[in-house]
């Protein structure tokens, strides 16, 4: 099924929209209550102390939680630092980029 808008001309020549249900593809539609994860990835640039500092400064994590997440990034290659709505995940990912961290977001597994 194509998600491209295809105008349909009525007999009067006026353009009408196709049925909304036909436009929504089950593979691309995301229910608003589906959580998303923000992942921070290990990189060869940032010091571990800086990554911990970002987690404390940006997210407000206490020292112990920030250090734990930083060590997960360092030892496992990535860590989930936030779970929430898609809009929040996009915003946090973008913000982490401004701090110089490698971050992505993904839909949480069901």
Tab-separated table of N, CA, C and O in Angstrom:
chain	number	residue	atom	x	y	z
A	1	UNK	N	0.838	-1.170	0.000
A	1	UNK	CA	0.000	0.000	0.000
A	1	UNK	C	0.884	1.235	0.000
A	1	UNK	O	1.831	1.320	0.746
A	2	UNK	N	0.589	2.172	-0.835
A	2	UNK	CA	1.356	3.400	-0.942
A	2	UNK	C	0.833	4.429	0.052
A	2	UNK	O	-0.359	4.551	0.259
A	3	UNK	N	1.749	5.163	0.663
A	3	UNK	CA	1.363	6.227	1.581
A	3	UNK	C	1.326	7.577	0.881
A	3	UNK	O	1.162	8.589	1.521
A	4	UNK	N	1.505	7.605	-0.429
A	4	UNK	CA	1.499	8.855	-1.167
A	4	UNK	C	0.066	9.307	-1.402
A	4	UNK	O	-0.805	8.525	-1.733
A	5	UNK	N	-0.152	10.582	-1.243
A	5	UNK	CA	-1.465	11.175	-1.444
A	5	UNK	C	-1.810	11.135	-2.924
A	5	UNK	O	-1.050	11.586	-3.757
A	6	UNK	N	-2.929	10.563	-3.221
A	6	UNK	CA	-3.436	10.493	-4.585
A	6	UNK	C	-4.799	11.179	-4.595
A	6	UNK	O	-5.766	10.652	-4.057
A	7	UNK	N	-4.891	12.387	-5.160
A	7	UNK	CA	-6.195	13.059	-5.176
A	7	UNK	C	-7.204	12.276	-6.002
A	7	UNK	O	-6.853	11.640	-6.982
A	8	UNK	N	-8.425	12.318	-5.546
A	8	UNK	CA	-9.518	11.648	-6.242
A	8	UNK	C	-10.499	12.731	-6.669
A	8	UNK	O	-10.987	13.501	-5.842
A	9	UNK	N	-10.778	12.811	-7.952
A	9	UNK	CA	-11.707	13.821	-8.450
A	9	UNK	C	-13.130	13.294	-8.380
A	9	UNK	O	-13.420	12.196	-8.827
A	10	UNK	N	-13.986	14.098	-7.797
A	10	UNK	CA	-15.396	13.726	-7.757
A	10	UNK	C	-16.035	14.098	-9.103
A	10	UNK	O	-15.406	14.717	-9.946
A	11	UNK	N	-17.278	13.750	-9.257
A	11	UNK	CA	-17.968	14.060	-10.510
A	11	UNK	C	-18.087	15.558	-10.727
A	11	UNK	O	-18.157	16.013	-11.861
A	12	UNK	N	-18.035	16.340	-9.648
A	12	UNK	CA	-18.124	17.793	-9.783
A	12	UNK	C	-16.756	18.400	-10.086
A	12	UNK	O	-16.639	19.595	-10.281
A	13	UNK	N	-15.701	17.572	-10.110
A	13	UNK	CA	-14.369	18.071	-10.398
A	13	UNK	C	-13.620	18.555	-9.168
A	13	UNK	O	-12.477	18.942	-9.259
A	14	UNK	N	-14.270	18.543	-7.984
A	14	UNK	CA	-13.603	18.971	-6.761
A	14	UNK	C	-12.723	17.833	-6.233
A	14	UNK	O	-13.074	16.665	-6.326
A	15	UNK	N	-11.578	18.179	-5.668
A	15	UNK	CA	-10.651	17.189	-5.136
A	15	UNK	C	-11.130	16.719	-3.759
A	15	UNK	O	-11.534	17.528	-2.933
A	16	UNK	N	-11.103	15.396	-3.513
A	16	UNK	CA	-11.459	14.859	-2.204
A	16	UNK	C	-10.313	14.004	-1.712
A	16	UNK	O	-9.513	13.485	-2.488
A	17	UNK	N	-10.218	13.866	-0.417
A	17	UNK	CA	-9.155	13.070	0.186
A	17	UNK	C	-9.565	11.611	0.248
A	17	UNK	O	-10.731	11.307	0.509
A	18	UNK	N	-8.615	10.691	0.053
A	18	UNK	CA	-8.927	9.274	0.234
A	18	UNK	C	-9.223	8.983	1.705
A	18	UNK	O	-8.882	9.769	2.580
A	19	UNK	N	-9.828	7.859	1.958
A	19	UNK	CA	-10.166	7.445	3.310
A	19	UNK	C	-8.901	7.352	4.158
A	19	UNK	O	-7.897	6.792	3.738
A	20	UNK	N	-8.941	7.897	5.373
A	20	UNK	CA	-7.781	7.910	6.261
A	20	UNK	C	-7.276	6.500	6.554
A	20	UNK	O	-6.067	6.257	6.602
A	21	UNK	N	-8.185	5.552	6.744
A	21	UNK	CA	-7.782	4.172	7.022
A	21	UNK	C	-6.943	3.587	5.889
A	21	UNK	O	-6.067	2.767	6.119
A	22	UNK	N	-7.195	4.015	4.680
A	22	UNK	CA	-6.415	3.512	3.556
A	22	UNK	C	-5.013	4.104	3.542
A	22	UNK	O	-4.085	3.499	3.023
A	23	UNK	N	-4.848	5.301	4.105
A	23	UNK	CA	-3.546	5.951	4.118
A	23	UNK	C	-2.619	5.419	5.203
A	23	UNK	O	-1.409	5.499	5.079
A	24	UNK	N	-3.199	4.928	6.289
A	24	UNK	CA	-2.377	4.465	7.404
A	24	UNK	C	-1.882	3.053	7.149
A	24	UNK	O	-2.657	2.129	6.986
A	25	UNK	N	-0.594	2.905	7.126
A	25	UNK	CA	0.019	1.601	6.939
A	25	UNK	C	0.387	1.068	8.320
A	25	UNK	O	1.055	1.751	9.093
A	26	UNK	N	-0.010	-0.135	8.647
A	26	UNK	CA	0.214	-0.699	9.986
A	26	UNK	C	1.689	-0.725	10.366
A	26	UNK	O	2.038	-0.634	11.532
A	27	UNK	N	2.584	-0.839	9.391
A	27	UNK	CA	4.014	-0.889	9.689
A	27	UNK	C	4.581	0.467	10.081
A	27	UNK	O	5.602	0.535	10.752
A	28	UNK	N	3.958	1.554	9.663
A	28	UNK	CA	4.508	2.873	9.957
A	28	UNK	C	3.734	3.610	11.027
A	28	UNK	O	4.231	4.568	11.586
A	29	UNK	N	2.519	3.189	11.330
A	29	UNK	CA	1.728	3.844	12.358
A	29	UNK	C	2.214	3.423	13.732
A	29	UNK	O	2.448	2.251	13.993
A	30	UNK	N	2.380	4.374	14.622
A	30	UNK	CA	2.820	4.089	15.982
A	30	UNK	C	1.784	4.617	16.955
A	30	UNK	O	1.452	5.801	16.917
A	31	UNK	N	1.298	3.747	17.808
A	31	UNK	CA	0.354	4.169	18.829
A	31	UNK	C	1.042	5.156	19.763
A	31	UNK	O	2.226	5.018	20.050
A	32	UNK	N	0.321	6.156	20.247
A	32	UNK	CA	0.955	7.184	21.079
A	32	UNK	C	1.500	6.663	22.400
A	32	UNK	O	2.358	7.295	22.987
A	33	UNK	N	1.028	5.517	22.872
A	33	UNK	CA	1.501	5.012	24.158
A	33	UNK	C	2.675	4.038	24.023
A	33	UNK	O	3.135	3.492	25.009
A	34	UNK	N	3.182	3.837	22.811
A	34	UNK	CA	4.335	2.963	22.619
A	34	UNK	C	5.582	3.727	23.046
A	34	UNK	O	5.854	4.806	22.526
A	35	UNK	N	6.352	3.189	23.992
A	35	UNK	CA	7.539	3.925	24.444
A	35	UNK	C	8.703	3.843	23.449
A	35	UNK	O	8.783	2.916	22.647
A	36	UNK	N	9.562	4.827	23.536
A	36	UNK	CA	10.770	4.909	22.729
A	36	UNK	C	11.964	5.027	23.661
A	36	UNK	O	11.866	5.589	24.745
A	37	UNK	N	13.099	4.473	23.227
A	37	UNK	CA	14.341	4.529	24.001
A	37	UNK	C	15.312	5.491	23.349
A	37	UNK	O	15.419	5.531	22.125
A	38	UNK	N	16.039	6.228	24.182
A	38	UNK	CA	17.182	7.005	23.723
A	38	UNK	C	18.427	6.232	24.126
A	38	UNK	O	18.591	5.887	25.295
A	39	UNK	N	19.263	5.944	23.142
A	39	UNK	CA	20.501	5.202	23.375
A	39	UNK	C	21.691	6.133	23.203
A	39	UNK	O	21.738	6.917	22.255
A	40	UNK	N	22.637	6.035	24.112
A	40	UNK	CA	23.922	6.714	23.955
A	40	UNK	C	24.943	5.635	23.659
A	40	UNK	O	25.004	4.601	24.338
A	41	UNK	N	25.733	5.876	22.614
A	41	UNK	CA	26.708	4.900	22.118
A	41	UNK	C	28.118	5.297	22.535
A	41	UNK	O	28.446	6.480	22.621
A	42	UNK	N	28.944	4.276	22.749
A	42	UNK	CA	30.340	4.509	23.058
A	42	UNK	C	31.010	5.171	21.854
A	42	UNK	O	30.683	4.869	20.710
A	43	UNK	N	31.911	6.076	22.134
A	43	UNK	CA	32.647	6.712	21.049
A	43	UNK	C	34.103	6.910	21.471
A	43	UNK	O	34.418	6.863	22.652
A	44	UNK	N	34.980	7.099	20.503
A	44	UNK	CA	36.401	7.244	20.822
A	44	UNK	C	36.794	8.671	21.192
A	44	UNK	O	37.975	8.951	21.395
A	45	UNK	N	35.838	9.578	21.292
A	45	UNK	CA	36.146	10.992	21.470
A	45	UNK	C	35.952	11.468	22.910
A	45	UNK	O	36.833	12.087	23.493
A	46	UNK	N	34.783	11.181	23.481
A	46	UNK	CA	34.427	11.754	24.782
A	46	UNK	C	34.997	10.961	25.946
A	46	UNK	O	34.959	9.730	25.945
A	47	UNK	N	35.500	11.690	26.940
A	47	UNK	CA	35.987	11.062	28.165
A	47	UNK	C	34.809	10.529	28.971
A	47	UNK	O	33.708	11.091	28.932
A	48	UNK	N	35.054	9.458	29.723
A	48	UNK	CA	33.997	8.886	30.549
A	48	UNK	C	33.475	9.907	31.547
A	48	UNK	O	32.271	9.981	31.795
A	49	UNK	N	34.355	10.729	32.102
A	49	UNK	CA	33.930	11.745	33.067
A	49	UNK	C	32.992	12.761	32.412
A	49	UNK	O	32.041	13.230	33.041
A	50	UNK	N	33.237	13.077	31.139
A	50	UNK	CA	32.373	14.017	30.437
A	50	UNK	C	30.990	13.403	30.180
A	50	UNK	O	29.974	14.069	30.364
A	51	UNK	N	30.955	12.146	29.776
A	51	UNK	CA	29.673	11.464	29.533
A	51	UNK	C	28.847	11.454	30.820
A	51	UNK	O	27.653	11.774	30.807
A	52	UNK	N	29.479	11.132	31.928
A	52	UNK	CA	28.796	11.152	33.218
A	52	UNK	C	28.294	12.569	33.545
A	52	UNK	O	27.161	12.748	34.014
A	53	UNK	N	29.123	13.554	33.271
A	53	UNK	CA	28.741	14.954	33.496
A	53	UNK	C	27.500	15.329	32.684
A	53	UNK	O	26.586	15.979	33.198
A	54	UNK	N	27.443	14.912	31.421
A	54	UNK	CA	26.282	15.202	30.579
A	54	UNK	C	25.025	14.555	31.167
A	54	UNK	O	23.972	15.187	31.245
A	55	UNK	N	25.130	13.299	31.575
A	55	UNK	CA	23.968	12.607	32.142
A	55	UNK	C	23.465	13.334	33.391
A	55	UNK	O	22.258	13.444	33.612
A	56	UNK	N	24.378	13.831	34.202
A	56	UNK	CA	23.987	14.552	35.416
A	56	UNK	C	23.406	15.916	35.079
A	56	UNK	O	22.373	16.322	35.625
A	57	UNK	N	24.055	16.623	34.170
A	57	UNK	CA	23.635	17.983	33.839
A	57	UNK	C	22.348	18.016	33.032
A	57	UNK	O	21.450	18.805	33.323
A	58	UNK	N	22.268	17.181	32.018
A	58	UNK	CA	21.104	17.237	31.128
A	58	UNK	C	19.890	16.525	31.714
A	58	UNK	O	18.790	17.073	31.748
A	59	UNK	N	20.085	15.273	32.158
A	59	UNK	CA	18.952	14.497	32.659
A	59	UNK	C	18.699	14.693	34.152
A	59	UNK	O	17.647	14.325	34.650
A	60	UNK	N	19.684	15.205	34.877
A	60	UNK	CA	19.527	15.379	36.314
A	60	UNK	C	19.741	14.112	37.115
A	60	UNK	O	19.310	14.014	38.264
A	61	UNK	N	20.404	13.119	36.507
A	61	UNK	CA	20.701	11.892	37.237
A	61	UNK	C	21.666	12.189	38.374
A	61	UNK	O	22.530	13.065	38.255
A	62	UNK	N	21.516	11.452	39.475
A	62	UNK	CA	22.487	11.607	40.552
A	62	UNK	C	23.810	10.963	40.125
A	62	UNK	O	23.891	10.284	39.101
A	63	UNK	N	24.851	11.211	40.893
A	63	UNK	CA	26.189	10.748	40.527
A	63	UNK	C	26.237	9.233	40.307
A	63	UNK	O	26.790	8.764	39.313
A	64	UNK	N	25.623	8.472	41.195
A	64	UNK	CA	25.675	7.005	41.094
A	64	UNK	C	24.994	6.511	39.812
A	64	UNK	O	25.538	5.653	39.103
A	65	UNK	N	23.816	7.051	39.498
A	65	UNK	CA	23.098	6.626	38.293
A	65	UNK	C	23.854	7.051	37.034
A	65	UNK	O	23.953	6.290	36.071
A	66	UNK	N	24.385	8.261	37.031
A	66	UNK	CA	25.142	8.750	35.873
A	66	UNK	C	26.384	7.886	35.639
A	66	UNK	O	26.698	7.533	34.497
A	67	UNK	N	27.079	7.533	36.710
A	67	UNK	CA	28.277	6.685	36.591
A	67	UNK	C	27.917	5.288	36.099
A	67	UNK	O	28.625	4.708	35.276
A	68	UNK	N	26.810	4.762	36.590
A	68	UNK	CA	26.367	3.429	36.157
A	68	UNK	C	26.045	3.430	34.665
A	68	UNK	O	26.462	2.522	33.930
A	69	UNK	N	25.301	4.424	34.201
A	69	UNK	CA	24.972	4.520	32.780
A	69	UNK	C	26.229	4.713	31.938
A	69	UNK	O	26.383	4.104	30.879
A	70	UNK	N	27.135	5.566	32.399
A	70	UNK	CA	28.380	5.797	31.681
A	70	UNK	C	29.178	4.502	31.555
A	70	UNK	O	29.733	4.200	30.492
A	71	UNK	N	29.242	3.716	32.624
A	71	UNK	CA	29.990	2.451	32.575
A	71	UNK	C	29.309	1.448	31.640
A	71	UNK	O	29.988	0.666	30.967
A	72	UNK	N	27.988	1.475	31.569
A	72	UNK	CA	27.279	0.615	30.628
A	72	UNK	C	27.636	1.006	29.196
A	72	UNK	O	27.905	0.143	28.357
A	73	UNK	N	27.669	2.302	28.923
A	73	UNK	CA	28.081	2.774	27.598
A	73	UNK	C	29.504	2.280	27.311
A	73	UNK	O	29.773	1.748	26.226
A	74	UNK	N	30.386	2.441	28.272
A	74	UNK	CA	31.794	2.085	28.086
A	74	UNK	C	32.014	0.584	27.904
A	74	UNK	O	32.762	0.164	27.029
A	75	UNK	N	31.341	-0.228	28.710
A	75	UNK	CA	31.599	-1.675	28.687
A	75	UNK	C	30.736	-2.445	27.689
A	75	UNK	O	31.167	-3.448	27.137
A	76	UNK	N	29.500	-1.975	27.465
A	76	UNK	CA	28.587	-2.697	26.571
A	76	UNK	C	28.404	-2.016	25.214
A	76	UNK	O	27.734	-2.550	24.341
A	77	UNK	N	28.964	-0.823	25.071
A	77	UNK	CA	28.890	-0.119	23.799
A	77	UNK	C	27.716	0.825	23.669
A	77	UNK	O	27.691	1.661	22.768
A	78	UNK	N	26.748	0.707	24.545
A	78	UNK	CA	25.586	1.594	24.516
A	78	UNK	C	24.812	1.450	25.820
A	78	UNK	O	24.970	0.473	26.542
A	79	UNK	N	23.967	2.444	26.085
A	79	UNK	CA	23.082	2.386	27.252
A	79	UNK	C	21.808	3.148	26.934
A	79	UNK	O	21.832	4.165	26.231
A	80	UNK	N	20.696	2.651	27.448
A	80	UNK	CA	19.426	3.362	27.345
A	80	UNK	C	19.398	4.392	28.460
A	80	UNK	O	19.469	4.041	29.636
A	81	UNK	N	19.313	5.666	28.078
A	81	UNK	CA	19.349	6.740	29.062
A	81	UNK	C	17.997	7.403	29.277
A	81	UNK	O	17.843	8.205	30.187
A	82	UNK	N	17.024	7.057	28.436
A	82	UNK	CA	15.681	7.630	28.572
A	82	UNK	C	14.689	6.715	27.889
A	82	UNK	O	14.990	6.127	26.843
A	83	UNK	N	13.495	6.612	28.446
A	83	UNK	CA	12.371	5.915	27.819
A	83	UNK	C	11.143	6.786	27.987
A	83	UNK	O	10.851	7.258	29.093
A	84	UNK	N	10.441	7.024	26.872
A	84	UNK	CA	9.248	7.856	26.917
A	84	UNK	C	8.634	7.984	25.539
A	84	UNK	O	8.821	7.116	24.682
A	85	UNK	N	7.945	9.085	25.316
A	85	UNK	CA	7.254	9.294	24.052
A	85	UNK	C	8.262	9.524	22.922
A	85	UNK	O	9.416	9.880	23.156
A	86	UNK	N	7.786	9.341	21.703
A	86	UNK	CA	8.643	9.544	20.538
A	86	UNK	C	9.127	10.992	20.467
A	86	UNK	O	10.294	11.256	20.180
A	87	UNK	N	8.235	11.933	20.741
A	87	UNK	CA	8.591	13.339	20.684
A	87	UNK	C	9.685	13.672	21.696
A	87	UNK	O	10.636	14.391	21.386
A	88	UNK	N	9.555	13.139	22.919
A	88	UNK	CA	10.579	13.370	23.937
A	88	UNK	C	11.900	12.715	23.532
A	88	UNK	O	12.969	13.302	23.721
A	89	UNK	N	11.821	11.507	22.989
A	89	UNK	CA	13.035	10.800	22.567
A	89	UNK	C	13.754	11.570	21.465
A	89	UNK	O	14.989	11.681	21.481
A	90	UNK	N	12.996	12.105	20.516
A	90	UNK	CA	13.606	12.914	19.452
A	90	UNK	C	14.293	14.145	20.039
A	90	UNK	O	15.414	14.485	19.655
A	91	UNK	N	13.615	14.798	20.958
A	91	UNK	CA	14.168	16.009	21.579
A	91	UNK	C	15.433	15.702	22.369
A	91	UNK	O	16.445	16.420	22.244
A	92	UNK	N	15.411	14.631	23.176
A	92	UNK	CA	16.593	14.262	23.966
A	92	UNK	C	17.756	13.848	23.072
A	92	UNK	O	18.910	14.203	23.339
A	93	UNK	N	17.467	13.119	22.008
A	93	UNK	CA	18.523	12.700	21.083
A	93	UNK	C	19.186	13.915	20.459
A	93	UNK	O	20.423	14.010	20.406
A	94	UNK	N	18.391	14.847	20.015
A	94	UNK	CA	18.932	16.072	19.431
A	94	UNK	C	19.768	16.847	20.451
A	94	UNK	O	20.851	17.345	20.132
A	95	UNK	N	19.277	16.949	21.665
A	95	UNK	CA	20.007	17.661	22.715
A	95	UNK	C	21.344	16.988	23.008
A	95	UNK	O	22.365	17.662	23.172
A	96	UNK	N	21.346	15.658	23.072
A	96	UNK	CA	22.593	14.939	23.338
A	96	UNK	C	23.602	15.163	22.216
A	96	UNK	O	24.812	15.217	22.468
A	97	UNK	N	23.125	15.320	20.995
A	97	UNK	CA	24.024	15.640	19.878
A	97	UNK	C	24.695	16.991	20.113
A	97	UNK	O	25.876	17.157	19.799
A	98	UNK	N	23.954	17.957	20.668
A	98	UNK	CA	24.555	19.267	20.923
A	98	UNK	C	25.632	19.185	22.002
A	98	UNK	O	26.532	20.017	22.027
A	99	UNK	N	25.550	18.192	22.870
A	99	UNK	CA	26.573	17.953	23.881
A	99	UNK	C	27.747	17.154	23.298
A	99	UNK	O	28.733	16.906	23.987
A	100	UNK	N	27.620	16.716	22.054
A	100	UNK	CA	28.704	15.984	21.407
A	100	UNK	C	28.662	14.486	21.606
A	100	UNK	O	29.632	13.789	21.281
A	101	UNK	N	27.543	13.956	22.113
A	101	UNK	CA	27.443	12.512	22.322
A	101	UNK	C	26.805	11.851	21.106
A	101	UNK	O	26.012	12.463	20.384
A	102	UNK	N	27.153	10.599	20.889
A	102	UNK	CA	26.534	9.798	19.838
A	102	UNK	C	25.271	9.189	20.427
A	102	UNK	O	25.334	8.331	21.297
A	103	UNK	N	24.120	9.621	19.941
A	103	UNK	CA	22.841	9.160	20.484
A	103	UNK	C	21.867	8.875	19.350
A	103	UNK	O	21.900	9.521	18.307
A	104	UNK	N	21.022	7.879	19.580
A	104	UNK	CA	19.951	7.524	18.657
A	104	UNK	C	18.711	7.232	19.478
A	104	UNK	O	18.776	7.088	20.695
A	105	UNK	N	17.564	7.111	18.789
A	105	UNK	CA	16.353	6.671	19.475
A	105	UNK	C	15.695	5.577	18.652
A	105	UNK	O	15.875	5.514	17.435
A	106	UNK	N	14.979	4.697	19.356
A	106	UNK	CA	14.313	3.590	18.696
A	106	UNK	C	13.060	3.226	19.473
A	106	UNK	O	12.971	3.467	20.669
A	107	UNK	N	12.118	2.621	18.754
A	107	UNK	CA	10.891	2.172	19.401
A	107	UNK	C	11.231	1.005	20.308
A	107	UNK	O	12.001	0.107	19.945
A	108	UNK	N	10.657	0.998	21.500
A	108	UNK	CA	10.898	-0.079	22.460
A	108	UNK	C	10.282	-1.369	21.951
A	108	UNK	O	9.234	-1.355	21.297
A	109	UNK	N	10.925	-2.471	22.218
A	109	UNK	CA	10.400	-3.786	21.847
A	109	UNK	C	9.189	-4.076	22.697
A	109	UNK	O	9.130	-3.746	23.873
A	110	UNK	N	8.199	-4.687	22.126
A	110	UNK	CA	6.977	-5.022	22.877
A	110	UNK	C	7.193	-6.198	23.777
A	110	UNK	O	7.901	-7.096	23.515
